[in-house]
Amino acid sequence: MQFGLRSVTMDDIARKNGVSKKTIYQFFRDKSAIIQNTIKGHFENHKKSIIEAVNNTENAVQALFQISLCMKKQTETVNPTLIYDLQKYYPKAYKKVIEFKQEFMQDLLISILYQGIKEGLFRKEINVEILAILRIEEVQLAFDNIFPRDRFDFKTVHVQMFDHFIHGILTEKGREQYNFYVNHEQKA
């Protein structure tokens, strides 16, 4: 997560874990297997934290706000080269990223957007499928080096993108709720 995948060697992994490379090879056939296993575990944990955050919400605005907080926390530790390395050198592992986005996140966002329309918090004329995909791709966009980390704080980029997205779908009632959560978070 910190250095990207290409630059980390099996020697680095062994040293960091205080074991020999021989020990690692008893459990994993190669670096690719370690990466696949790690990515799978990472997204299982990420799903759990998002589901837990969403399950403890009062409404759709709070659910999106909590997902945004989870994503912000998650992205703070990720080196953008990680995604590039996965795409280029570890396509099987990158497939887990795609599955997470296209299956889990898209379905969850669609469900929350419909909930928000029902609650009168989101505009009824929005196309929930398009906006779910848009939100997922906004997060991806931040990793695509359009906002280089030497010029932009990644957390600020994420907050700005989410704020822009959410204001485009809120009703006045939803805006009141959103402002409440933002103000409450800033005091915490």
Short mmCIF file of N, CA and C in Angstrom, two decimals, residues 28-160:
data_model
loop_
_atom_site.label_atom_id
_atom_site.label_comp_id
_atom_site.label_asym_id
_atom_site.label_seq_id
_atom_site.Cartn_x
_atom_site.Cartn_y
_atom_site.Cartn_z
N PHE A 28 3.13 -19.72 -0.18
CA PHE A 28 2.77 -19.02 -1.41
C PHE A 28 3.73 -19.43 -2.52
N ARG A 29 3.17 -19.69 -3.71
CA ARG A 29 4.02 -20.14 -4.82
C ARG A 29 4.91 -19.03 -5.37
N ASP A 30 4.43 -17.75 -5.27
CA ASP A 30 5.21 -16.63 -5.77
C ASP A 30 4.63 -15.32 -5.25
N LYS A 31 5.24 -14.23 -5.65
CA LYS A 31 4.81 -12.90 -5.20
C LYS A 31 3.38 -12.61 -5.66
N SER A 32 3.05 -13.06 -6.84
CA SER A 32 1.70 -12.85 -7.37
C SER A 32 0.64 -13.48 -6.45
N ALA A 33 0.92 -14.66 -5.93
CA ALA A 33 -0.02 -15.32 -5.02
C ALA A 33 -0.17 -14.53 -3.72
N ILE A 34 0.92 -13.97 -3.24
CA ILE A 34 0.86 -13.14 -2.03
C ILE A 34 -0.01 -11.92 -2.29
N ILE A 35 0.21 -11.29 -3.43
CA ILE A 35 -0.55 -10.09 -3.78
C ILE A 35 -2.03 -10.40 -3.92
N GLN A 36 -2.36 -11.48 -4.62
CA GLN A 36 -3.77 -11.86 -4.77
C GLN A 36 -4.42 -12.11 -3.42
N ASN A 37 -3.75 -12.83 -2.57
CA ASN A 37 -4.28 -13.14 -1.24
C ASN A 37 -4.45 -11.86 -0.41
N THR A 38 -3.48 -10.98 -0.51
CA THR A 38 -3.53 -9.73 0.25
C THR A 38 -4.66 -8.84 -0.24
N ILE A 39 -4.80 -8.71 -1.55
CA ILE A 39 -5.87 -7.89 -2.12
C ILE A 39 -7.24 -8.45 -1.74
N LYS A 40 -7.38 -9.76 -1.83
CA LYS A 40 -8.65 -10.39 -1.45
C LYS A 40 -8.99 -10.08 0.00
N GLY A 41 -8.03 -10.24 0.89
CA GLY A 41 -8.24 -9.95 2.31
C GLY A 41 -8.54 -8.48 2.56
N HIS A 42 -7.82 -7.63 1.84
CA HIS A 42 -8.02 -6.19 1.99
C HIS A 42 -9.47 -5.81 1.64
N PHE A 43 -9.96 -6.30 0.52
CA PHE A 43 -11.31 -5.93 0.12
C PHE A 43 -12.39 -6.60 0.97
N GLU A 44 -12.13 -7.76 1.50
CA GLU A 44 -13.07 -8.37 2.44
C GLU A 44 -13.20 -7.49 3.68
N ASN A 45 -12.06 -7.03 4.20
CA ASN A 45 -12.09 -6.15 5.37
C ASN A 45 -12.72 -4.80 5.05
N HIS A 46 -12.43 -4.29 3.87
CA HIS A 46 -13.00 -3.00 3.46
C HIS A 46 -14.52 -3.10 3.34
N LYS A 47 -15.00 -4.19 2.76
CA LYS A 47 -16.45 -4.41 2.67
C LYS A 47 -17.08 -4.43 4.05
N LYS A 48 -16.46 -5.18 4.97
CA LYS A 48 -16.99 -5.26 6.34
C LYS A 48 -17.08 -3.90 6.99
N SER A 49 -16.04 -3.08 6.84
CA SER A 49 -16.06 -1.76 7.48
C SER A 49 -17.12 -0.86 6.85
N ILE A 50 -17.31 -0.96 5.55
CA ILE A 50 -18.34 -0.15 4.89
C ILE A 50 -19.73 -0.61 5.31
N ILE A 51 -19.97 -1.91 5.31
CA ILE A 51 -21.28 -2.44 5.72
C ILE A 51 -21.59 -2.04 7.16
N GLU A 52 -20.61 -2.17 8.03
CA GLU A 52 -20.79 -1.78 9.43
C GLU A 52 -21.13 -0.30 9.54
N ALA A 53 -20.42 0.53 8.80
CA ALA A 53 -20.67 1.98 8.84
C ALA A 53 -22.07 2.31 8.32
N VAL A 54 -22.48 1.67 7.24
CA VAL A 54 -23.79 1.93 6.65
C VAL A 54 -24.92 1.40 7.54
N ASN A 55 -24.70 0.25 8.16
CA ASN A 55 -25.75 -0.32 9.01
C ASN A 55 -26.06 0.53 10.23
N ASN A 56 -25.15 1.39 10.62
CA ASN A 56 -25.35 2.24 11.79
C ASN A 56 -25.78 3.65 11.43
N THR A 57 -26.47 3.79 10.29
CA THR A 57 -26.89 5.12 9.86
C THR A 57 -28.40 5.28 9.97
N GLU A 58 -28.81 6.55 10.05
CA GLU A 58 -30.23 6.87 10.19
C GLU A 58 -30.93 7.08 8.85
N ASN A 59 -30.15 7.48 7.83
CA ASN A 59 -30.75 7.80 6.53
C ASN A 59 -29.70 7.69 5.43
N ALA A 60 -30.12 7.92 4.20
CA ALA A 60 -29.24 7.75 3.04
C ALA A 60 -28.12 8.78 3.00
N VAL A 61 -28.38 10.00 3.45
CA VAL A 61 -27.33 11.02 3.46
C VAL A 61 -26.22 10.58 4.41
N GLN A 62 -26.60 10.14 5.58
CA GLN A 62 -25.60 9.69 6.54
C GLN A 62 -24.86 8.46 6.01
N ALA A 63 -25.56 7.57 5.31
CA ALA A 63 -24.92 6.39 4.75
C ALA A 63 -23.84 6.79 3.74
N LEU A 64 -24.15 7.71 2.82
CA LEU A 64 -23.15 8.17 1.85
C LEU A 64 -22.01 8.89 2.56
N PHE A 65 -22.34 9.67 3.58
CA PHE A 65 -21.31 10.37 4.33
C PHE A 65 -20.37 9.38 5.02
N GLN A 66 -20.92 8.33 5.59
CA GLN A 66 -20.09 7.32 6.26
C GLN A 66 -19.22 6.55 5.26
N ILE A 67 -19.78 6.24 4.11
CA ILE A 67 -18.98 5.59 3.06
C ILE A 67 -17.83 6.50 2.66
N SER A 68 -18.11 7.78 2.52
CA SER A 68 -17.07 8.74 2.16
C SER A 68 -15.96 8.76 3.21
N LEU A 69 -16.33 8.72 4.48
CA LEU A 69 -15.33 8.69 5.55
C LEU A 69 -14.48 7.42 5.47
N CYS A 70 -15.14 6.29 5.20
CA CYS A 70 -14.40 5.02 5.04
C CYS A 70 -13.42 5.11 3.87
N MET A 71 -13.88 5.67 2.76
CA MET A 71 -13.04 5.78 1.58
C MET A 71 -11.87 6.73 1.83
N LYS A 72 -12.15 7.83 2.52
CA LYS A 72 -11.10 8.80 2.82
C LYS A 72 -10.02 8.15 3.68
N LYS A 73 -10.44 7.43 4.68
CA LYS A 73 -9.50 6.73 5.57
C LYS A 73 -8.69 5.70 4.78
N GLN A 74 -9.36 4.98 3.91
CA GLN A 74 -8.74 3.93 3.12
C GLN A 74 -7.71 4.49 2.13
N THR A 75 -8.05 5.58 1.49
CA THR A 75 -7.20 6.12 0.44
C THR A 75 -5.99 6.88 0.98
N GLU A 76 -6.03 7.29 2.23
CA GLU A 76 -4.91 8.03 2.80
C GLU A 76 -3.61 7.23 2.79
N THR A 77 -3.72 5.91 2.90
CA THR A 77 -2.52 5.08 3.02
C THR A 77 -2.11 4.43 1.70
N VAL A 78 -2.86 4.67 0.65
CA VAL A 78 -2.58 3.99 -0.62
C VAL A 78 -1.71 4.86 -1.52
N ASN A 79 -0.63 4.29 -1.98
CA ASN A 79 0.23 4.93 -2.96
C ASN A 79 -0.43 4.73 -4.33
N PRO A 80 -0.65 5.79 -5.11
CA PRO A 80 -1.30 5.64 -6.41
C PRO A 80 -0.62 4.62 -7.33
N THR A 81 0.68 4.41 -7.15
CA THR A 81 1.36 3.44 -8.01
C THR A 81 0.86 2.02 -7.75
N LEU A 82 0.25 1.80 -6.60
CA LEU A 82 -0.30 0.48 -6.29
C LEU A 82 -1.33 0.06 -7.34
N ILE A 83 -2.24 0.95 -7.66
CA ILE A 83 -3.28 0.64 -8.65
C ILE A 83 -2.64 0.41 -10.02
N TYR A 84 -1.71 1.27 -10.39
CA TYR A 84 -1.02 1.11 -11.67
C TYR A 84 -0.30 -0.24 -11.72
N ASP A 85 0.44 -0.58 -10.66
CA ASP A 85 1.15 -1.86 -10.60
C ASP A 85 0.19 -3.03 -10.71
N LEU A 86 -0.94 -2.95 -10.03
CA LEU A 86 -1.92 -4.03 -10.12
C LEU A 86 -2.41 -4.20 -11.55
N GLN A 87 -2.79 -3.10 -12.19
CA GLN A 87 -3.29 -3.14 -13.56
C GLN A 87 -2.26 -3.74 -14.51
N LYS A 88 -1.04 -3.28 -14.40
CA LYS A 88 -0.03 -3.66 -15.38
C LYS A 88 0.60 -5.03 -15.12
N TYR A 89 0.92 -5.33 -13.86
CA TYR A 89 1.72 -6.51 -13.56
C TYR A 89 0.95 -7.65 -12.89
N TYR A 90 -0.21 -7.33 -12.31
CA TYR A 90 -0.96 -8.36 -11.57
C TYR A 90 -2.46 -8.29 -11.92
N PRO A 91 -2.80 -8.60 -13.18
CA PRO A 91 -4.18 -8.45 -13.64
C PRO A 91 -5.19 -9.31 -12.87
N LYS A 92 -4.77 -10.49 -12.40
CA LYS A 92 -5.70 -11.32 -11.62
C LYS A 92 -6.07 -10.64 -10.31
N ALA A 93 -5.10 -10.03 -9.67
CA ALA A 93 -5.37 -9.30 -8.43
C ALA A 93 -6.18 -8.04 -8.72
N TYR A 94 -5.88 -7.37 -9.83
CA TYR A 94 -6.62 -6.16 -10.18
C TYR A 94 -8.10 -6.48 -10.44
N LYS A 95 -8.36 -7.68 -10.88
CA LYS A 95 -9.75 -8.10 -11.10
C LYS A 95 -10.56 -7.99 -9.80
N LYS A 96 -9.92 -8.20 -8.66
CA LYS A 96 -10.60 -8.05 -7.36
C LYS A 96 -11.01 -6.61 -7.12
N VAL A 97 -10.19 -5.67 -7.57
CA VAL A 97 -10.52 -4.25 -7.46
C VAL A 97 -11.77 -3.96 -8.29
N ILE A 98 -11.77 -4.45 -9.50
CA ILE A 98 -12.91 -4.25 -10.41
C ILE A 98 -14.17 -4.88 -9.83
N GLU A 99 -14.07 -6.10 -9.33
CA GLU A 99 -15.23 -6.76 -8.72
C GLU A 99 -15.77 -5.96 -7.54
N PHE A 100 -14.88 -5.45 -6.71
CA PHE A 100 -15.29 -4.65 -5.56
C PHE A 100 -16.09 -3.43 -6.04
N LYS A 101 -15.56 -2.74 -7.04
CA LYS A 101 -16.22 -1.54 -7.55
C LYS A 101 -17.53 -1.86 -8.25
N GLN A 102 -17.48 -2.81 -9.19
CA GLN A 102 -18.63 -3.05 -10.05
C GLN A 102 -19.72 -3.90 -9.40
N GLU A 103 -19.36 -4.70 -8.45
CA GLU A 103 -20.37 -5.54 -7.81
C GLU A 103 -20.79 -4.94 -6.47
N PHE A 104 -19.90 -4.93 -5.54
CA PHE A 104 -20.26 -4.50 -4.20
C PHE A 104 -20.62 -3.01 -4.13
N MET A 105 -19.69 -2.13 -4.52
CA MET A 105 -19.92 -0.69 -4.36
C MET A 105 -21.07 -0.19 -5.23
N GLN A 106 -21.13 -0.63 -6.46
CA GLN A 106 -22.19 -0.15 -7.34
C GLN A 106 -23.56 -0.55 -6.81
N ASP A 107 -23.72 -1.80 -6.41
CA ASP A 107 -25.00 -2.25 -5.86
C ASP A 107 -25.37 -1.49 -4.59
N LEU A 108 -24.38 -1.30 -3.72
CA LEU A 108 -24.63 -0.58 -2.47
C LEU A 108 -25.05 0.87 -2.74
N LEU A 109 -24.33 1.54 -3.62
CA LEU A 109 -24.65 2.94 -3.92
C LEU A 109 -26.03 3.07 -4.57
N ILE A 110 -26.35 2.18 -5.48
CA ILE A 110 -27.68 2.22 -6.11
C ILE A 110 -28.76 2.08 -5.05
N SER A 111 -28.58 1.15 -4.16
CA SER A 111 -29.55 0.93 -3.08
C SER A 111 -29.69 2.18 -2.20
N ILE A 112 -28.59 2.79 -1.84
CA ILE A 112 -28.63 3.99 -0.99
C ILE A 112 -29.26 5.16 -1.74
N LEU A 113 -28.96 5.30 -3.02
CA LEU A 113 -29.55 6.40 -3.79
C LEU A 113 -31.07 6.24 -3.88
N TYR A 114 -31.55 5.03 -4.11
CA TYR A 114 -33.01 4.79 -4.11
C TYR A 114 -33.60 5.10 -2.75
N GLN A 115 -32.91 4.69 -1.70
CA GLN A 115 -33.37 4.97 -0.34
C GLN A 115 -33.49 6.47 -0.11
N GLY A 116 -32.48 7.21 -0.55
CA GLY A 116 -32.49 8.67 -0.38
C GLY A 116 -33.62 9.35 -1.14
N ILE A 117 -33.96 8.84 -2.30
CA ILE A 117 -35.09 9.38 -3.06
C ILE A 117 -36.38 9.14 -2.28
N LYS A 118 -36.54 7.91 -1.78
CA LYS A 118 -37.72 7.56 -0.98
C LYS A 118 -37.85 8.45 0.26
N GLU A 119 -36.71 8.74 0.88
CA GLU A 119 -36.71 9.55 2.10
C GLU A 119 -36.88 11.04 1.82
N GLY A 120 -36.88 11.42 0.53
CA GLY A 120 -37.01 12.82 0.16
C GLY A 120 -35.72 13.61 0.36
N LEU A 121 -34.60 12.90 0.50
CA LEU A 121 -33.31 13.55 0.73
C LEU A 121 -32.52 13.76 -0.57
N PHE A 122 -32.81 12.94 -1.58
CA PHE A 122 -32.16 13.06 -2.89
C PHE A 122 -33.21 13.40 -3.93
N ARG A 123 -32.81 14.14 -4.94
CA ARG A 123 -33.72 14.55 -6.00
C ARG A 123 -34.29 13.32 -6.71
N LYS A 124 -35.59 13.34 -6.96
CA LYS A 124 -36.25 12.17 -7.54
C LYS A 124 -35.91 11.95 -9.01
N GLU A 125 -35.41 12.97 -9.71
CA GLU A 125 -35.13 12.83 -11.14
C GLU A 125 -33.73 12.29 -11.45
N ILE A 126 -32.93 11.99 -10.42
CA ILE A 126 -31.59 11.48 -10.70
C ILE A 126 -31.65 10.06 -11.26
N ASN A 127 -30.68 9.73 -12.08
CA ASN A 127 -30.54 8.36 -12.58
C ASN A 127 -29.55 7.67 -11.65
N VAL A 128 -30.06 6.79 -10.79
CA VAL A 128 -29.23 6.21 -9.73
C VAL A 128 -28.09 5.36 -10.27
N GLU A 129 -28.30 4.65 -11.35
CA GLU A 129 -27.24 3.81 -11.90
C GLU A 129 -26.07 4.66 -12.43
N ILE A 130 -26.41 5.70 -13.18
CA ILE A 130 -25.38 6.58 -13.71
C ILE A 130 -24.60 7.24 -12.57
N LEU A 131 -25.31 7.72 -11.57
CA LEU A 131 -24.64 8.42 -10.48
C LEU A 131 -23.83 7.48 -9.59
N ALA A 132 -24.26 6.24 -9.45
CA ALA A 132 -23.47 5.26 -8.69
C ALA A 132 -22.14 5.01 -9.41
N ILE A 133 -22.21 4.82 -10.71
CA ILE A 133 -20.99 4.60 -11.50
C ILE A 133 -20.11 5.85 -11.46
N LEU A 134 -20.72 7.03 -11.59
CA LEU A 134 -19.96 8.28 -11.53
C LEU A 134 -19.19 8.40 -10.22
N ARG A 135 -19.85 8.10 -9.12
CA ARG A 135 -19.19 8.24 -7.81
C ARG A 135 -18.01 7.27 -7.68
N ILE A 136 -18.20 6.06 -8.14
CA ILE A 136 -17.12 5.06 -8.09
C ILE A 136 -15.94 5.53 -8.93
N GLU A 137 -16.22 6.05 -10.11
CA GLU A 137 -15.15 6.48 -11.00
C GLU A 137 -14.48 7.76 -10.51
N GLU A 138 -15.21 8.59 -9.77
CA GLU A 138 -14.57 9.76 -9.16
C GLU A 138 -13.47 9.33 -8.20
N VAL A 139 -13.74 8.33 -7.41
CA VAL A 139 -12.74 7.83 -6.47
C VAL A 139 -11.54 7.29 -7.25
N GLN A 140 -11.80 6.53 -8.31
CA GLN A 140 -10.73 5.99 -9.14
C GLN A 140 -9.92 7.11 -9.79
N LEU A 141 -10.60 8.14 -10.23
CA LEU A 141 -9.96 9.27 -10.89
C LEU A 141 -8.86 9.88 -10.02
N ALA A 142 -9.10 9.94 -8.74
CA ALA A 142 -8.12 10.51 -7.82
C ALA A 142 -6.83 9.69 -7.80
N PHE A 143 -6.92 8.40 -8.12
CA PHE A 143 -5.74 7.54 -8.16
C PHE A 143 -4.99 7.61 -9.47
N ASP A 144 -5.61 8.15 -10.49
CA ASP A 144 -5.03 8.12 -11.83
C ASP A 144 -4.03 9.24 -12.09
N ASN A 145 -3.45 9.77 -11.05
CA ASN A 145 -2.38 10.77 -11.13
C ASN A 145 -2.82 12.06 -11.80
N ILE A 146 -4.11 12.31 -11.86
CA ILE A 146 -4.61 13.59 -12.37
C ILE A 146 -4.36 14.67 -11.31
N PHE A 147 -4.34 14.24 -10.06
CA PHE A 147 -4.04 15.12 -8.94
C PHE A 147 -2.75 14.63 -8.28
N PRO A 148 -1.59 14.98 -8.84
CA PRO A 148 -0.33 14.48 -8.30
C PRO A 148 -0.17 14.83 -6.82
N ARG A 149 0.31 13.87 -6.05
CA ARG A 149 0.42 14.05 -4.60
C ARG A 149 1.41 15.14 -4.21
N ASP A 150 2.30 15.49 -5.08
CA ASP A 150 3.23 16.58 -4.73
C ASP A 150 2.56 17.95 -4.86
N ARG A 151 1.40 18.00 -5.50
CA ARG A 151 0.65 19.26 -5.65
C ARG A 151 -0.66 19.27 -4.88
N PHE A 152 -1.25 18.09 -4.67
CA PHE A 152 -2.57 18.02 -4.06
C PHE A 152 -2.56 17.06 -2.88
N ASP A 153 -3.22 17.48 -1.82
CA ASP A 153 -3.43 16.58 -0.68
C ASP A 153 -4.57 15.63 -1.05
N PHE A 154 -4.29 14.35 -0.98
CA PHE A 154 -5.25 13.35 -1.43
C PHE A 154 -6.56 13.43 -0.65
N LYS A 155 -6.48 13.66 0.63
CA LYS A 155 -7.68 13.76 1.46
C LYS A 155 -8.54 14.94 1.01
N THR A 156 -7.91 16.06 0.71
CA THR A 156 -8.63 17.24 0.24
C THR A 156 -9.31 16.97 -1.10
N VAL A 157 -8.62 16.30 -2.00
CA VAL A 157 -9.20 15.94 -3.29
C VAL A 157 -10.45 15.08 -3.08
N HIS A 158 -10.33 14.08 -2.23
CA HIS A 158 -11.47 13.20 -1.96
C HIS A 158 -12.65 13.98 -1.38
N VAL A 159 -12.40 14.83 -0.40
CA VAL A 159 -13.46 15.61 0.24
C VAL A 159 -14.13 16.52 -0.78
N GLN A 160 -13.34 17.19 -1.62
CA GLN A 160 -13.91 18.09 -2.62
C GLN A 160 -14.78 17.33 -3.62
#
